[in-house]
mmCIF file of C-alpha atoms and ligand atoms in Angstrom:
data_model
loop_
_atom_site.group_PDB
_atom_site.id
_atom_site.type_symbol
_atom_site.label_atom_id
_atom_site.label_comp_id
_atom_site.label_asym_id
_atom_site.label_seq_id
_atom_site.Cartn_x
_atom_site.Cartn_y
_atom_site.Cartn_z
ATOM 1 C CA MET U 1 133.147 96.276 105.333
ATOM 2 C CA ARG U 2 133.774 93.045 103.410
ATOM 3 C CA GLY U 3 132.172 90.885 106.036
ATOM 4 C CA PHE U 4 129.214 93.284 106.069
ATOM 5 C CA LEU U 5 128.827 93.000 102.310
ATOM 6 C CA VAL U 6 129.023 89.184 102.447
ATOM 7 C CA ALA U 7 126.342 89.207 105.117
ATOM 8 C CA LEU U 8 124.082 91.407 102.977
ATOM 9 C CA TRP U 9 124.628 89.170 100.005
ATOM 10 C CA MET U 10 123.712 86.057 102.040
ATOM 11 C CA LEU U 11 120.645 87.737 103.294
ATOM 12 C CA ALA U 12 119.596 88.553 99.725
ATOM 13 C CA ALA U 13 120.345 84.982 98.647
ATOM 14 C CA THR U 14 118.226 83.444 101.415
ATOM 15 C CA VAL U 15 115.336 85.760 100.822
ATOM 16 C CA SER U 16 115.080 84.851 97.117
ATOM 17 C CA ALA U 17 115.895 81.181 97.551
ATOM 18 C CA THR U 18 113.501 80.287 100.404
ATOM 19 C CA ALA U 19 110.296 82.043 99.306
ATOM 20 C CA GLN U 20 108.106 79.639 97.289
ATOM 21 C CA PRO U 21 111.031 77.283 96.516
ATOM 22 C CA GLU U 22 108.971 74.846 94.493
ATOM 23 C CA LEU U 23 107.633 77.513 92.071
ATOM 24 C CA GLN U 24 111.140 78.917 91.722
ATOM 25 C CA GLU U 25 112.471 75.484 90.928
ATOM 26 C CA ARG U 26 109.726 74.944 88.352
ATOM 27 C CA LEU U 27 110.747 78.210 86.811
ATOM 28 C CA LYS U 28 114.418 77.044 86.448
ATOM 29 C CA ALA U 29 113.367 73.685 85.029
ATOM 30 C CA THR U 30 111.147 75.367 82.419
ATOM 31 C CA GLN U 31 113.870 77.814 81.438
ATOM 32 C CA ALA U 32 116.232 74.865 80.878
ATOM 33 C CA ASP U 33 113.895 73.105 78.477
ATOM 34 C CA PRO U 34 113.490 75.082 75.142
ATOM 35 C CA THR U 35 110.214 73.306 74.131
ATOM 36 C CA ALA U 36 108.586 73.772 77.561
ATOM 37 C CA LEU U 37 109.807 77.433 77.589
ATOM 38 C CA LYS U 38 108.244 78.155 74.186
ATOM 39 C CA ALA U 39 104.928 76.697 75.341
ATOM 40 C CA ALA U 40 105.025 78.580 78.665
ATOM 41 C CA VAL U 41 105.753 81.892 76.966
ATOM 42 C CA GLU U 42 102.733 81.371 74.665
ATOM 43 C CA ALA U 43 100.531 80.424 77.547
ATOM 44 C CA GLY U 44 101.774 83.498 79.445
ATOM 45 C CA ARG U 45 100.890 85.760 76.469
ATOM 46 C CA LYS U 46 97.246 84.518 76.784
ATOM 47 C CA ALA U 47 97.122 84.481 80.580
ATOM 48 C CA SER U 48 98.330 88.141 80.686
ATOM 49 C CA PHE U 49 95.517 89.533 78.572
ATOM 50 C CA PHE U 50 94.118 91.415 81.580
ATOM 51 C CA CYS U 51 97.483 92.652 82.828
ATOM 52 C CA ALA U 52 97.950 94.296 79.358
ATOM 53 C CA ASN U 53 95.387 96.948 80.290
ATOM 54 C CA CYS U 54 97.903 98.552 82.521
ATOM 55 C CA HIS U 55 101.330 96.937 81.776
ATOM 56 C CA GLY U 56 100.975 97.198 77.979
ATOM 57 C CA GLU U 57 100.681 94.501 75.325
ATOM 58 C CA ALA U 58 104.140 93.110 75.731
ATOM 59 C CA GLY U 59 105.016 94.477 79.171
ATOM 60 C CA VAL U 60 105.861 98.065 78.106
ATOM 61 C CA SER U 61 103.433 100.219 80.017
ATOM 62 C CA LYS U 62 101.954 103.435 78.664
ATOM 63 C CA THR U 63 101.326 104.861 82.120
ATOM 64 C CA ALA U 64 103.966 106.703 84.158
ATOM 65 C CA ASP U 65 103.349 104.937 87.475
ATOM 66 C CA VAL U 66 102.863 101.484 86.032
ATOM 67 C CA PRO U 67 106.118 99.578 85.786
ATOM 68 C CA ASN U 68 107.330 97.884 82.596
ATOM 69 C CA LEU U 69 107.585 94.134 82.995
ATOM 70 C CA ALA U 70 109.308 93.439 79.660
ATOM 71 C CA GLY U 71 112.781 91.967 80.032
ATOM 72 C CA GLN U 72 112.422 91.646 83.785
ATOM 73 C CA ASN U 73 114.067 88.732 85.666
ATOM 74 C CA PRO U 74 111.289 86.077 85.938
ATOM 75 C CA ALA U 75 112.365 84.945 89.412
ATOM 76 C CA TYR U 76 111.941 88.564 90.612
ATOM 77 C CA LEU U 77 108.486 88.804 88.904
ATOM 78 C CA LEU U 78 107.360 85.623 90.686
ATOM 79 C CA GLU U 79 108.635 86.944 93.992
ATOM 80 C CA GLN U 80 106.801 90.249 93.621
ATOM 81 C CA ILE U 81 103.597 88.485 92.642
ATOM 82 C CA ARG U 82 103.996 86.421 95.815
ATOM 83 C CA LYS U 83 104.637 89.590 97.839
ATOM 84 C CA PHE U 84 101.418 91.291 96.559
ATOM 85 C CA GLY U 85 99.542 88.044 97.327
ATOM 86 C CA SER U 86 100.862 87.959 100.942
ATOM 87 C CA GLY U 87 100.452 91.700 101.472
ATOM 88 C CA GLU U 88 104.193 92.210 102.106
ATOM 89 C CA ARG U 89 104.068 94.645 99.147
ATOM 90 C CA LYS U 90 101.095 96.955 99.043
ATOM 91 C CA ASP U 91 99.039 98.199 96.108
ATOM 92 C CA ALA U 92 95.272 97.978 96.365
ATOM 93 C CA PHE U 93 94.727 96.887 92.782
ATOM 94 C CA MET U 94 97.597 94.467 92.368
ATOM 95 C CA GLN U 95 96.909 92.702 95.704
ATOM 96 C CA GLY U 96 93.299 91.930 94.769
ATOM 97 C CA LEU U 97 94.142 90.827 91.232
ATOM 98 C CA ILE U 98 97.068 88.596 92.064
ATOM 99 C CA LYS U 99 95.037 86.481 94.491
ATOM 100 C CA VAL U 100 93.080 84.877 91.666
ATOM 101 C CA LEU U 101 96.157 83.826 89.720
ATOM 102 C CA LYS U 102 97.054 80.163 89.975
ATOM 103 C CA ASP U 103 100.706 79.093 90.304
ATOM 104 C CA GLU U 104 100.686 77.831 86.708
ATOM 105 C CA ASP U 105 99.529 81.275 85.446
ATOM 106 C CA ARG U 106 102.103 83.135 87.545
ATOM 107 C CA LEU U 107 104.874 80.961 86.113
ATOM 108 C CA HIS U 108 103.728 81.444 82.495
ATOM 109 C CA ILE U 109 103.183 85.166 82.874
ATOM 110 C CA ALA U 110 106.667 85.664 84.401
ATOM 111 C CA LEU U 111 108.261 83.781 81.588
ATOM 112 C CA PHE U 112 106.235 85.629 78.899
ATOM 113 C CA TYR U 113 107.241 89.104 80.234
ATOM 114 C CA ALA U 114 110.904 88.082 80.746
ATOM 115 C CA ALA U 115 111.026 87.172 77.070
ATOM 116 C CA SER U 116 109.558 90.465 75.836
ATOM 117 C CA PRO U 117 111.895 93.216 74.488
ATOM 118 C CA VAL U 118 112.770 96.201 76.593
ATOM 119 C CA VAL U 119 112.027 99.710 75.249
ATOM 120 C CA PRO U 120 114.241 102.397 76.823
ATOM 121 C CA ALA U 121 112.903 105.977 77.190
ATOM 122 C CA ALA U 122 114.480 109.404 76.624
ATOM 123 C CA ALA U 123 116.090 111.161 79.558
ATOM 124 C CA ASP U 124 117.857 114.377 80.532
ATOM 125 C CA ALA U 125 121.539 113.919 79.508
ATOM 126 C CA ALA U 126 123.047 115.963 82.440
ATOM 127 C CA GLN U 127 120.835 114.209 85.002
ATOM 128 C CA ALA U 128 121.770 110.810 83.490
ATOM 129 C CA ALA U 129 125.462 111.604 83.713
ATOM 130 C CA HIS U 130 125.148 112.420 87.423
ATOM 131 C CA GLY U 131 123.004 109.345 87.905
ATOM 132 C CA LYS U 132 125.632 107.164 86.286
ATOM 133 C CA VAL U 133 128.210 108.138 88.857
ATOM 134 C CA LEU U 134 125.863 107.483 91.773
ATOM 135 C CA TYR U 135 124.788 104.134 90.227
ATOM 136 C CA GLY U 136 128.439 102.996 89.954
ATOM 137 C CA LYS U 137 129.129 103.809 93.600
ATOM 138 C CA LEU U 138 125.845 102.650 95.227
ATOM 139 C CA CYS U 139 123.909 100.282 93.082
ATOM 140 C CA GLN U 140 126.017 98.447 90.582
ATOM 141 C CA ARG U 141 127.332 95.675 92.832
ATOM 142 C CA CYS U 142 123.823 94.236 93.115
ATOM 143 C CA HIS U 143 121.961 95.372 90.006
ATOM 144 C CA GLY U 144 124.910 94.772 87.656
ATOM 145 C CA ASP U 145 127.094 97.010 85.504
ATOM 146 C CA GLN U 146 124.395 97.487 82.898
ATOM 147 C CA ALA U 147 121.518 97.508 85.430
ATOM 148 C CA ARG U 148 120.087 94.374 83.923
ATOM 149 C CA GLY U 149 119.855 92.612 87.264
ATOM 150 C CA SER U 150 120.375 88.835 87.737
ATOM 151 C CA GLU U 151 118.617 85.881 89.234
ATOM 152 C CA LEU U 152 118.559 87.698 92.621
ATOM 153 C CA TYR U 153 118.090 91.327 91.647
ATOM 154 C CA PRO U 154 115.587 93.132 89.403
ATOM 155 C CA ARG U 155 116.467 94.728 86.072
ATOM 156 C CA LEU U 156 116.335 98.542 86.359
ATOM 157 C CA ALA U 157 117.463 99.374 82.782
ATOM 158 C CA GLY U 158 114.724 100.856 80.667
ATOM 159 C CA GLN U 159 112.217 101.040 83.544
ATOM 160 C CA LYS U 160 109.701 103.969 83.683
ATOM 161 C CA LEU U 161 111.269 107.094 85.136
ATOM 162 C CA PRO U 162 108.397 108.117 87.489
ATOM 163 C CA TYR U 163 108.047 104.490 88.744
ATOM 164 C CA LEU U 164 111.747 104.357 89.481
ATOM 165 C CA GLN U 165 111.583 107.619 91.351
ATOM 166 C CA THR U 166 108.596 106.548 93.457
ATOM 167 C CA SER U 167 110.022 103.095 94.221
ATOM 168 C CA ILE U 168 113.508 104.352 95.274
ATOM 169 C CA THR U 169 111.872 107.051 97.477
ATOM 170 C CA ARG U 170 109.655 104.509 99.135
ATOM 171 C CA TYR U 171 112.520 102.237 100.045
ATOM 172 C CA ARG U 172 114.460 105.206 101.425
ATOM 173 C CA ASP U 173 111.579 106.632 103.425
ATOM 174 C CA GLY U 174 110.413 103.247 104.821
ATOM 175 C CA THR U 175 106.746 104.036 104.068
ATOM 176 C CA GLY U 176 105.683 100.445 104.616
ATOM 177 C CA ILE U 177 104.336 100.157 101.038
ATOM 178 C CA ARG U 178 107.468 98.288 100.038
ATOM 179 C CA ASN U 179 110.091 97.173 102.477
ATOM 180 C CA ASN U 180 113.458 95.623 101.721
ATOM 181 C CA GLN U 181 116.364 95.792 104.089
ATOM 182 C CA LEU U 182 119.006 95.813 101.371
ATOM 183 C CA MET U 183 117.284 98.643 99.554
ATOM 184 C CA SER U 184 116.738 100.755 102.613
ATOM 185 C CA ILE U 185 120.423 100.595 103.413
ATOM 186 C CA ALA U 186 121.407 101.237 99.743
ATOM 187 C CA THR U 187 119.131 104.328 99.480
ATOM 188 C CA ALA U 188 119.595 105.794 102.973
ATOM 189 C CA THR U 189 122.023 108.558 101.944
ATOM 190 C CA LEU U 190 120.209 109.630 98.730
ATOM 191 C CA LYS U 191 118.802 113.165 98.452
ATOM 192 C CA ASN U 192 115.720 113.736 96.254
ATOM 193 C CA ASP U 193 117.968 115.194 93.483
ATOM 194 C CA ASP U 194 120.139 112.051 93.498
ATOM 195 C CA ILE U 195 117.020 109.964 93.091
ATOM 196 C CA THR U 196 115.902 112.029 90.075
ATOM 197 C CA ALA U 197 119.407 111.664 88.548
ATOM 198 C CA LEU U 198 119.436 107.895 89.116
ATOM 199 C CA ALA U 199 115.981 107.533 87.507
ATOM 200 C CA ASN U 200 117.103 109.590 84.476
ATOM 201 C CA TYR U 201 120.124 107.371 84.077
ATOM 202 C CA LEU U 202 118.303 104.043 84.452
ATOM 203 C CA THR U 203 115.270 104.784 82.241
ATOM 204 C CA GLN U 204 117.397 105.377 79.081
ATOM 205 C CA LEU U 205 119.550 102.200 79.400
ATOM 206 C CA PRO U 206 118.814 99.449 76.876
HETATM 207 C C1 LIG T 1 94.887 98.638 86.956
HETATM 208 C C2 LIG T 1 96.273 98.510 86.533
HETATM 209 C C3 LIG T 1 97.013 97.198 86.689
HETATM 210 C C4 LIG T 1 96.700 95.970 86.168
HETATM 211 C C5 LIG T 1 95.429 95.549 85.398
HETATM 212 C C6 LIG T 1 97.827 95.122 86.538
HETATM 213 N N1 LIG T 1 98.786 95.804 87.189
HETATM 214 FE FE1 LIG T 1 100.533 95.106 87.913
HETATM 215 N N2 LIG T 1 101.030 96.918 88.657
HETATM 216 C C7 LIG T 1 100.233 97.987 88.564
HETATM 217 C C8 LIG T 1 100.896 99.109 89.296
HETATM 218 C C9 LIG T 1 100.351 100.520 89.476
HETATM 219 C C10 LIG T 1 102.087 98.574 89.849
HETATM 220 C C11 LIG T 1 103.091 99.304 90.692
HETATM 221 C C12 LIG T 1 102.744 99.232 92.112
HETATM 222 C C13 LIG T 1 103.764 99.981 92.988
HETATM 223 O O1 LIG T 1 103.797 101.199 92.878
HETATM 224 O O2 LIG T 1 104.516 99.269 93.715
HETATM 225 C C14 LIG T 1 102.139 97.178 89.407
HETATM 226 C C15 LIG T 1 103.175 96.346 89.689
HETATM 227 C C16 LIG T 1 103.285 95.051 89.176
HETATM 228 C C17 LIG T 1 104.464 94.191 89.385
HETATM 229 C C18 LIG T 1 105.773 94.567 90.095
HETATM 230 C C19 LIG T 1 106.742 95.001 89.031
HETATM 231 C C20 LIG T 1 108.075 95.474 89.609
HETATM 232 O O3 LIG T 1 108.934 95.973 88.805
HETATM 233 O O4 LIG T 1 108.327 95.295 90.764
HETATM 234 C C21 LIG T 1 104.202 92.973 88.851
HETATM 235 C C22 LIG T 1 105.089 91.754 88.789
HETATM 236 C C23 LIG T 1 102.863 93.097 88.249
HETATM 237 N N3 LIG T 1 102.358 94.354 88.501
HETATM 238 C C24 LIG T 1 102.215 92.045 87.614
HETATM 239 C C25 LIG T 1 100.912 92.125 87.082
HETATM 240 C C26 LIG T 1 100.211 91.063 86.481
HETATM 241 C C27 LIG T 1 100.813 89.570 86.321
HETATM 242 C C28 LIG T 1 98.968 91.484 86.152
HETATM 243 C C29 LIG T 1 97.841 90.746 85.487
HETATM 244 C C30 LIG T 1 97.422 89.574 86.214
HETATM 245 C C31 LIG T 1 98.918 92.933 86.446
HETATM 246 N N4 LIG T 1 100.115 93.237 87.085
HETATM 247 C C32 LIG T 1 97.874 93.747 86.239
HETATM 248 C C33 LIG T 1 99.058 98.144 87.907
HETATM 249 C C34 LIG T 1 98.335 97.079 87.297
HETATM 250 C C1 LIG T 2 122.772 95.010 98.422
HETATM 251 C C2 LIG T 2 122.087 94.837 97.144
HETATM 252 C C3 LIG T 2 121.376 96.084 96.524
HETATM 253 C C4 LIG T 2 121.927 97.276 96.323
HETATM 254 C C5 LIG T 2 123.324 97.807 96.675
HETATM 255 C C6 LIG T 2 120.890 98.049 95.634
HETATM 256 N N1 LIG T 2 119.771 97.279 95.444
HETATM 257 FE FE1 LIG T 2 118.064 97.875 94.511
HETATM 258 N N2 LIG T 2 117.199 96.100 94.981
HETATM 259 C C7 LIG T 2 117.814 95.068 95.643
HETATM 260 C C8 LIG T 2 116.814 93.985 95.928
HETATM 261 C C9 LIG T 2 117.065 92.696 96.639
HETATM 262 C C10 LIG T 2 115.548 94.486 95.386
HETATM 263 C C11 LIG T 2 114.237 93.718 95.351
HETATM 264 C C12 LIG T 2 113.536 94.205 96.665
HETATM 265 C C13 LIG T 2 112.055 93.927 96.779
HETATM 266 O O1 LIG T 2 111.705 92.715 96.716
HETATM 267 O O2 LIG T 2 111.312 94.824 96.907
HETATM 268 C C14 LIG T 2 115.880 95.752 94.792
HETATM 269 C C15 LIG T 2 114.896 96.539 94.164
HETATM 270 C C16 LIG T 2 115.189 97.749 93.558
HETATM 271 C C17 LIG T 2 114.133 98.542 92.820
HETATM 272 C C18 LIG T 2 112.744 98.118 92.503
HETATM 273 C C19 LIG T 2 112.651 97.572 91.092
HETATM 274 C C20 LIG T 2 111.282 97.398 90.596
HETATM 275 O O3 LIG T 2 111.153 96.888 89.397
HETATM 276 O O4 LIG T 2 110.330 97.688 91.297
HETATM 277 C C21 LIG T 2 114.758 99.695 92.413
HETATM 278 C C22 LIG T 2 114.131 100.786 91.578
HETATM 279 C C23 LIG T 2 116.117 99.618 92.923
HETATM 280 N N3 LIG T 2 116.366 98.409 93.525
HETATM 281 C C24 LIG T 2 117.046 100.651 92.721
HETATM 282 C C25 LIG T 2 118.306 100.684 93.334
HETATM 283 C C26 LIG T 2 119.238 101.815 93.329
HETATM 284 C C27 LIG T 2 118.909 103.113 92.600
HETATM 285 C C28 LIG T 2 120.288 101.451 93.992
HETATM 286 C C29 LIG T 2 121.528 102.305 94.356
HETATM 287 C C30 LIG T 2 121.243 103.602 94.961
HETATM 288 C C31 LIG T 2 120.122 100.102 94.495
HETATM 289 N N4 LIG T 2 118.852 99.670 94.041
HETATM 290 C C32 LIG T 2 121.039 99.369 95.235
HETATM 291 C C33 LIG T 2 119.133 94.994 96.029
HETATM 292 C C34 LIG T 2 120.038 96.038 96.013
#
């Protein structure tokens, strides 16, 4: 089991580290320089004016099936933008839109959203309690004990409930809209009720 986990971890590390390494390096360099970071966040605020139509002014969406981007790990945001661009992740609207974004804009937008505050939502308390148990067993080792993610994994805390539900179901069912080997393994045993419970737990976390 341990060897298996290490293999999974290494797979995850390679996936994130090898896709667009130059842009990911630029992201790290900007994060390490407070003046450059401030300027990048400001530029991202401007560059994201169109995204705000769906993702909300500061990355908190008002629509159930549109994810929040606020507080999200910027390396993950850059990687998802790349995936929409390459067609590895499918969404008719996002795929078209992302193609016109230059690397510079992608970097700024990712840093802007990462710096925006998360707004958790209300959830069913009994569902959330069940979800917490499942999360501890099946998800925590990658997404973190507070579901805030890391450089390698997305934040899930405070995400929109319906979006969480749809995304987890897609990974489990292997619909081809979104594929990730680690996530299909992690979600393989989940029943629909488990997914509802997990989404209730995650959406109310700060
Ligand atoms: C017409 C509405 C719309 C607009 C405008 C829009 N998005 Fe999206 N975006 C979506 C939807 C819907 C999804 C979820 C797709 C799915 O179900 O996988 C999404 C997903 C994303 C994701 C993945 C988030 C995650 O948690 O995995 C990123 C990143 C993203 N959008 C960035 C952007 C950026 C940057 C812009 C502006 C250049 C933008 N979006 C404009 C609707 C929109
Ligand atoms: C072995 C590590 C690992 C485990 C365990 C894991 N995940 Fe993930 N998760 C990932 C990775 C990597 C991604 C990004 C995949 C991609 O690029 O689509 C991800 C993405 C997600 C997303 C998409 C987030 C977004 O913003 O679109 C959700 C939701 C999610 N995981 C929920 C869960 C749940 C619920 C569990 C437990 C049942 C879980 N994960 C267990 C590694 C893991």
